[in-house]
Coordinates of C-alpha atoms in Angstrom, one line a residue:
M1223 CA 0.0 0.0 0.0
S1224 CA 1.2 3.5 -0.8
G1225 CA 0.3 6.7 0.8
K1226 CA 0.8 8.3 4.3
I1227 CA -1.0 5.6 6.4
D1228 CA 1.3 3.0 7.9
D1229 CA 0.4 -0.6 7.1
K1230 CA -0.8 -1.5 10.6
T1231 CA -3.3 1.4 10.7
Y1232 CA -4.5 0.5 7.3
L1233 CA -4.9 -3.1 8.1
K1234 CA -7.0 -2.1 11.2
Y1235 CA -9.3 -0.2 8.8
L1236 CA -9.7 -3.3 6.7
F1237 CA -10.2 -5.7 9.6
Q1238 CA -13.2 -3.6 10.8
S1239 CA -15.2 -4.8 7.9
L1240 CA -14.8 -8.5 9.0
N1241 CA -17.1 -10.1 11.6
L1242 CA -15.9 -12.0 14.6
K1243 CA -16.1 -15.4 12.8
E1244 CA -14.1 -14.1 9.9
L1245 CA -11.4 -12.6 12.2
K1246 CA -11.1 -15.9 14.0
Q1247 CA -10.7 -17.7 10.7
T1248 CA -7.9 -15.2 9.9
C1249 CA -6.2 -16.2 13.1
K1250 CA -6.4 -19.9 12.0
D1251 CA -5.0 -19.0 8.6
L1252 CA -2.1 -17.1 10.1
E1253 CA -1.6 -19.8 12.8
I1254 CA -2.1 -17.2 15.6
K1255 CA -2.8 -18.8 19.0
G1256 CA -4.7 -17.6 22.0
Y1257 CA -7.3 -15.6 20.2
S1258 CA -10.6 -17.2 21.4
K1259 CA -10.9 -15.0 24.6
Y1260 CA -11.0 -11.7 22.7
K1261 CA -14.0 -9.7 21.5
K1262 CA -13.8 -8.0 18.1
A1263 CA -12.1 -4.7 19.0
D1264 CA -9.4 -6.4 21.1
L1265 CA -9.0 -9.3 18.6
I1266 CA -8.2 -6.9 15.8
D1267 CA -5.4 -5.4 17.8
Y1268 CA -4.2 -8.8 19.0
I1269 CA -4.0 -10.1 15.4
I1270 CA -2.0 -7.1 14.2
D1271 CA 0.3 -7.2 17.2
S1272 CA 0.9 -10.8 16.5
M1273 CA 2.0 -10.2 12.9
S1274 CA 5.5 -9.2 11.7
D1275 CA 5.9 -6.3 9.3
E1276 CA 6.7 -8.9 6.6
E1277 CA 3.5 -10.8 7.4
I1278 CA 1.4 -7.7 7.2
E1279 CA 2.9 -6.7 3.9
E1280 CA 2.2 -10.2 2.5
F1281 CA -1.3 -10.2 3.9
L1282 CA -2.2 -6.9 2.3
K1283 CA -0.7 -8.1 -1.0
T1284 CA -2.9 -11.2 -1.1
K1285 CA -6.1 -10.1 0.7
E1286 CA -6.5 -6.4 0.4
L1287 CA -8.2 -6.3 -3.1
G1288 CA -10.7 -9.0 -2.1
F1289 CA -11.8 -7.0 1.0
I1290 CA -12.1 -3.8 -1.1
T1291 CA -14.0 -5.5 -4.0
K1292 CA -16.5 -7.1 -1.6
S1293 CA -17.3 -3.7 0.1
I1294 CA -17.5 -1.9 -3.2
D1295 CA -19.9 -4.5 -4.7
N1296 CA -22.1 -4.1 -1.5
A1297 CA -22.1 -0.3 -2.1
I1298 CA -23.2 -0.8 -5.7
D1299 CA -26.0 -3.1 -4.5
I1300 CA -27.2 -0.3 -2.2
I1301 CA -27.1 2.2 -5.0
N1302 CA -29.1 0.0 -7.4
G1303 CA -31.6 -1.0 -4.8
T1304 CA -30.7 -4.6 -4.2
G1305 CA -28.8 -4.3 -1.0
R1306 CA -30.0 -4.7 2.6
E1307 CA -30.2 -0.9 2.9
S1308 CA -31.3 1.9 0.6
I1309 CA -30.2 5.5 0.2
D1310 CA -32.6 7.8 2.0
G1311 CA -31.0 11.1 1.0
I1312 CA -27.8 12.8 -0.2
K1313 CA -26.7 16.3 0.7
I1314 CA -23.7 18.2 -0.5
K1315 CA -22.9 20.2 2.6
D1316 CA -19.8 22.1 1.2
P1317 CA -19.1 21.7 -2.5
D1318 CA -15.7 23.5 -2.2
N1319 CA -14.5 21.0 0.3
H1320 CA -16.4 18.1 -1.2
E1321 CA -18.3 17.5 2.0
I1322 CA -21.2 15.1 1.6
E1323 CA -23.7 13.5 3.9
I1324 CA -25.6 10.4 3.0
D1325 CA -28.5 8.9 4.9
F1326 CA -29.3 5.2 4.7
K1327 CA -32.3 3.2 5.7
G1328 CA -32.5 -0.5 6.5
F1329 CA -35.2 -2.9 7.7
N1330 CA -35.3 -1.4 11.2
W1331 CA -32.3 0.9 11.4
E1332 CA -31.0 4.2 9.9
T1333 CA -27.4 5.2 9.3
S1334 CA -25.8 8.6 8.5
S1335 CA -22.4 8.9 6.8
Y1336 CA -20.1 11.9 6.2
L1337 CA -17.2 12.0 3.7
S1338 CA -14.9 14.6 2.3
I1339 CA -12.3 13.7 -0.3
T1340 CA -9.9 16.5 -1.3
K1341 CA -6.4 16.6 -2.8
D1342 CA -5.1 17.4 0.7
N1343 CA -6.6 14.4 2.4
I1344 CA -6.9 11.8 -0.4
H1345 CA -4.4 9.6 1.4
D1346 CA -6.8 9.2 4.3
P1347 CA -10.1 11.1 3.7
E1348 CA -12.0 12.8 6.4
R1349 CA -15.0 10.6 7.2
D1350 CA -17.5 9.7 9.8
C1351 CA -20.2 7.1 10.0
D1352 CA -22.4 5.9 12.8
C1353 CA -22.5 2.3 11.6
R1354 CA -20.6 -0.3 13.6
I1355 CA -17.7 -0.5 11.1
G1356 CA -17.5 3.1 10.2
S1357 CA -17.6 4.4 13.8
E1358 CA -14.3 2.5 14.3
G1359 CA -12.7 4.1 11.3
G1360 CA -13.3 1.1 9.0
L1361 CA -14.0 1.3 5.3
C1362 CA -17.7 0.4 5.5
N1363 CA -20.2 0.0 2.6
H1364 CA -21.5 3.5 3.3
F1365 CA -17.9 4.9 2.9
W1366 CA -17.8 3.3 -0.6
V1367 CA -21.2 4.7 -1.6
G1368 CA -19.7 8.1 -0.8
F1369 CA -16.5 7.3 -2.6
I1370 CA -18.5 6.3 -5.7
F1371 CA -20.6 9.5 -5.5
S1372 CA -17.4 11.6 -5.1
L1373 CA -15.8 10.0 -8.0
I1374 CA -18.8 10.5 -10.3
Q1375 CA -18.9 14.1 -9.1
K1376 CA -15.3 14.5 -10.2
Y1377 CA -14.1 15.5 -6.7
F1378 CA -11.0 13.4 -7.5
K1379 CA -9.6 11.2 -10.3
I1380 CA -9.2 7.5 -9.9
S1381 CA -5.6 7.8 -10.9
D1382 CA -5.0 10.0 -7.8
W1383 CA -6.4 7.5 -5.4
K1384 CA -3.6 5.9 -3.4
M1385 CA -5.2 4.9 -0.1
T1386 CA -6.4 1.5 -1.2
K1387 CA -6.2 -0.8 -4.2
I1388 CA -9.2 -0.5 -6.5
P1389 CA -10.7 -3.2 -8.8
K1390 CA -9.7 -2.6 -12.4
D1391 CA -13.3 -2.8 -13.6
L1392 CA -14.6 -0.2 -11.1
E1393 CA -15.3 2.5 -13.7
K1394 CA -17.1 0.0 -15.9
K1395 CA -19.3 -1.1 -12.9
I1396 CA -20.4 2.4 -12.2
K1397 CA -20.7 3.9 -15.7
T1398 CA -24.5 3.6 -15.6
I1399 CA -24.8 5.4 -12.3
S1400 CA -25.9 9.0 -12.6
I1401 CA -26.5 11.9 -10.2
S1402 CA -29.4 14.3 -10.3
K1403 CA -29.2 17.6 -8.5
V1404 CA -32.0 19.5 -6.7
S1405 CA -31.4 22.8 -4.9
T1406 CA -33.8 24.6 -2.5
E1407 CA -33.7 28.3 -1.9
V1408 CA -34.1 29.5 1.7
G1409 CA -35.0 32.9 3.1
E1410 CA -36.3 35.9 1.3
K1411 CA -33.6 38.2 2.7
D1412 CA -30.8 36.1 1.4
S1413 CA -32.0 34.6 -1.8
K1414 CA -28.5 33.7 -2.9
R1415 CA -27.9 31.5 0.1
K1416 CA -28.9 27.9 -0.4
T1417 CA -29.6 25.0 1.8
P1418 CA -27.2 22.0 1.4
E1419 CA -27.8 20.8 -2.1
S1420 CA -29.9 17.6 -2.2
V1421 CA -29.2 15.1 -4.9
T1422 CA -30.1 11.6 -5.9
M1423 CA -27.9 8.8 -7.2
V1424 CA -29.4 6.1 -9.5
D1425 CA -28.0 3.2 -11.4
E1426 CA -29.9 3.6 -14.7
S1427 CA -29.3 0.0 -15.6
S1428 CA -30.9 -1.3 -12.4
A1429 CA -34.4 -2.7 -12.0
M1430 CA -35.2 0.0 -9.5
S1431 CA -34.4 2.7 -12.1
K1432 CA -36.5 0.9 -14.8
I1433 CA -39.6 0.6 -12.7
S1434 CA -39.4 3.5 -10.2
K1435 CA -42.3 5.1 -12.0
Y1436 CA -44.5 2.2 -10.9
L1437 CA -43.6 2.2 -7.2
D1438 CA -46.6 2.4 -4.8
S1439 CA -49.1 1.8 -7.6
R1440 CA -50.9 -1.2 -9.0
V1441 CA -49.1 -3.2 -11.7
T1442 CA -49.4 -6.3 -13.7
I1443 CA -46.9 -9.1 -13.8
Y1444 CA -47.3 -10.4 -17.3
Q1445 CA -44.8 -13.2 -16.8
G1446 CA -42.4 -14.3 -14.1
E1447 CA -40.8 -17.7 -13.4
I1448 CA -40.9 -19.0 -9.8
N1449 CA -37.4 -20.0 -8.5
K1450 CA -38.3 -20.2 -4.8
I1451 CA -41.3 -20.6 -2.6
D1452 CA -40.9 -19.7 1.1
E1453 CA -43.7 -20.4 3.6
R1454 CA -43.9 -17.9 6.4
E1455 CA -46.0 -17.2 9.5
S1456 CA -47.1 -13.9 11.0
V1457 CA -48.7 -13.1 14.3
F1458 CA -51.0 -10.1 14.7
E1459 CA -52.9 -9.6 18.0
G1460 CA -52.5 -13.2 18.9
H1461 CA -53.8 -14.5 15.6
K1462 CA -51.4 -16.6 13.5
S1463 CA -51.6 -16.6 9.7
K1464 CA -49.6 -18.1 6.9
Y1465 CA -48.3 -16.3 3.9
Y1466 CA -45.9 -17.1 1.0
L1467 CA -43.0 -15.4 -0.6
L1468 CA -42.5 -16.2 -4.2
D1469 CA -39.2 -15.2 -5.8
L1470 CA -39.6 -14.6 -9.5
D1471 CA -37.0 -14.5 -12.3
K1472 CA -37.2 -12.9 -15.8
V1473 CA -40.1 -10.7 -14.9
K1474 CA -42.2 -8.7 -17.4
I1475 CA -44.0 -5.9 -15.6
G1476 CA -46.2 -2.9 -16.6
P1477 CA -49.0 -0.7 -15.2
Q1478 CA -52.2 -2.4 -14.4
I1479 CA -54.8 -1.6 -17.1
K1480 CA -58.6 -1.6 -17.0
K1481 CA -59.2 -3.1 -20.4
K1482 CA -57.1 -4.9 -23.0
S1483 CA -57.2 -2.0 -25.4
D1484 CA -55.2 0.1 -22.9
Y1485 CA -52.2 -2.3 -23.3
D1486 CA -49.0 -0.6 -24.6
E1487 CA -45.9 -2.6 -25.3
K1488 CA -43.8 0.5 -24.7
E1489 CA -44.8 0.5 -21.0
I1490 CA -43.6 -3.0 -20.4
E1491 CA -40.2 -3.4 -18.5
E1492 CA -38.2 -6.5 -18.0
I1493 CA -36.4 -7.0 -14.6
S1494 CA -34.3 -9.9 -13.4
K1495 CA -35.9 -10.5 -10.0
L1496 CA -39.1 -9.7 -8.0
T1497 CA -40.6 -11.1 -4.8
I1498 CA -44.4 -11.6 -4.4
R1499 CA -46.1 -11.8 -1.0
L1500 CA -49.2 -14.0 -1.3
G1501 CA -51.7 -14.8 1.4
E1502 CA -52.7 -18.4 2.2
K1503 CA -56.1 -18.1 0.6
G1504 CA -54.7 -16.7 -2.7
Y1505 CA -51.9 -19.3 -2.7
N1506 CA -54.2 -22.2 -2.3
K1507 CA -56.4 -21.2 -5.2
V1508 CA -53.5 -22.1 -7.6
S1509 CA -51.2 -25.1 -7.3
L1510 CA -47.8 -23.5 -7.6
N1511 CA -44.4 -25.1 -8.0
V1512 CA -40.9 -23.9 -8.6
G1513 CA -40.4 -23.5 -12.3
D1514 CA -44.0 -22.4 -13.0
K1515 CA -44.5 -19.2 -15.0
I1516 CA -47.2 -17.0 -13.6
S1517 CA -49.0 -13.7 -14.1
C1518 CA -50.8 -11.6 -11.6
N1519 CA -51.7 -8.0 -10.4
G1520 CA -50.6 -6.3 -7.3
A1521 CA -49.1 -3.2 -5.5
L1522 CA -45.4 -2.7 -6.2
T1523 CA -43.4 -1.5 -3.2
K1524 CA -39.7 -1.1 -2.2
D1525 CA -39.1 -3.1 0.9
N1526 CA -35.9 -2.4 2.8
F1527 CA -35.5 -6.1 3.6
F1528 CA -36.8 -7.9 0.5
G1529 CA -36.2 -5.3 -2.2
L1530 CA -38.8 -5.0 -4.9
L1531 CA -42.0 -6.6 -3.4
L1532 CA -45.4 -7.1 -4.8
K1533 CA -48.2 -7.0 -2.2
R1534 CA -52.0 -7.5 -2.3
S1535 CA -51.6 -9.8 -5.2
T1536 CA -54.7 -10.8 -7.2
S1537 CA -55.7 -12.7 -10.4
I1538 CA -52.8 -15.2 -10.1
K1539 CA -52.6 -17.5 -13.1
K1540 CA -50.2 -19.9 -14.7
V1541 CA -49.0 -19.0 -18.1
K1542 CA -47.2 -21.0 -20.8

C-alpha cells in the first residue's frame, strides 16, 4: 500500500469490515494462537500485534483487493436498490471542500455517513459514519457509496487515489450510475444563500431505475418464473396466519390496465428479480411449484429487507 498511512493502521481499517467469525478464521489461517478469549475490537489489535511487518505486507498483498472489492460491490448493491439498505438522501454540505452527507435506511435501522475527499486528504479522507464498522474508522459499505458519489462528481480522479487498491473494472461497474441535483432556496432576505444541495444517485441499468415510476401503484406481472417458494407465518394480535413469498426471475412488468385496449408494449419493462407476497387463501387457489411461470396483479413496493416486493396480489394464473 502506498500513501501516508502506515500498514498497521490501514490493516486495522480493513479488519473492521470483518465479523468475529471471519477474524477468528484469519487467526487460524495465520496460525495465531490464544485468540478465542478476545472480543472483536481487542481481537483486531491482537492479530495485528501478532503479525510481523513482513506478514502484514504479504497479507495486504494477497487479501486487500478481495476485501475492497466485496465492500464496493455491496455499495453498488445499495445504489441499485438490491442491498439490505437503501439511500434515503444525499446532501452536498460544502461543494468547495467536497463534503457530503448520505442517509441510509435499513429494515429497522437508519445510518448517516459523512465524507470529504480532497487533494489534501486523499491519502486518508475525512470521514465519519455511525454504523458499527465506520464508527471505528473502518471502510464500511457507506464509505464506498460516498466514494463512488465523489468519483462521479469528479471530486478526484481514480488515478490520484492511493489509499487502497481499486478493482480494475470499477469505472465499468459504475458507468451507468448518474446523479441528479436539486437545490432549494431559503430565506427571502438572502435569496443567494442555499440549503445544502440535495441530490439523488441512481443506477440507470438497475431494476429500480427501470420501474421506479410504478412504485406504490398497481401493476401487472405479465410473466415471471418462480425460482423459490418460502412459507412464512405472521402473528397479529395473537392471531397466526400463513403467507408465502415467491421469488420470480425474468419478470415482465407494466402498469395495471382496466381493459385490453389500454395495453401498450412500450410500457412493459423486464427485470431480473421480484418477490411476491401472497396470502394463504390466494396461494391455495392455484397449485404453484418452482419452475412455474405466472401472471398476476398487485401493488409494487420497495421493501428495505426484500427489495422489490409485490403486495396485495390478485388474479394469479399460470402462463405458458
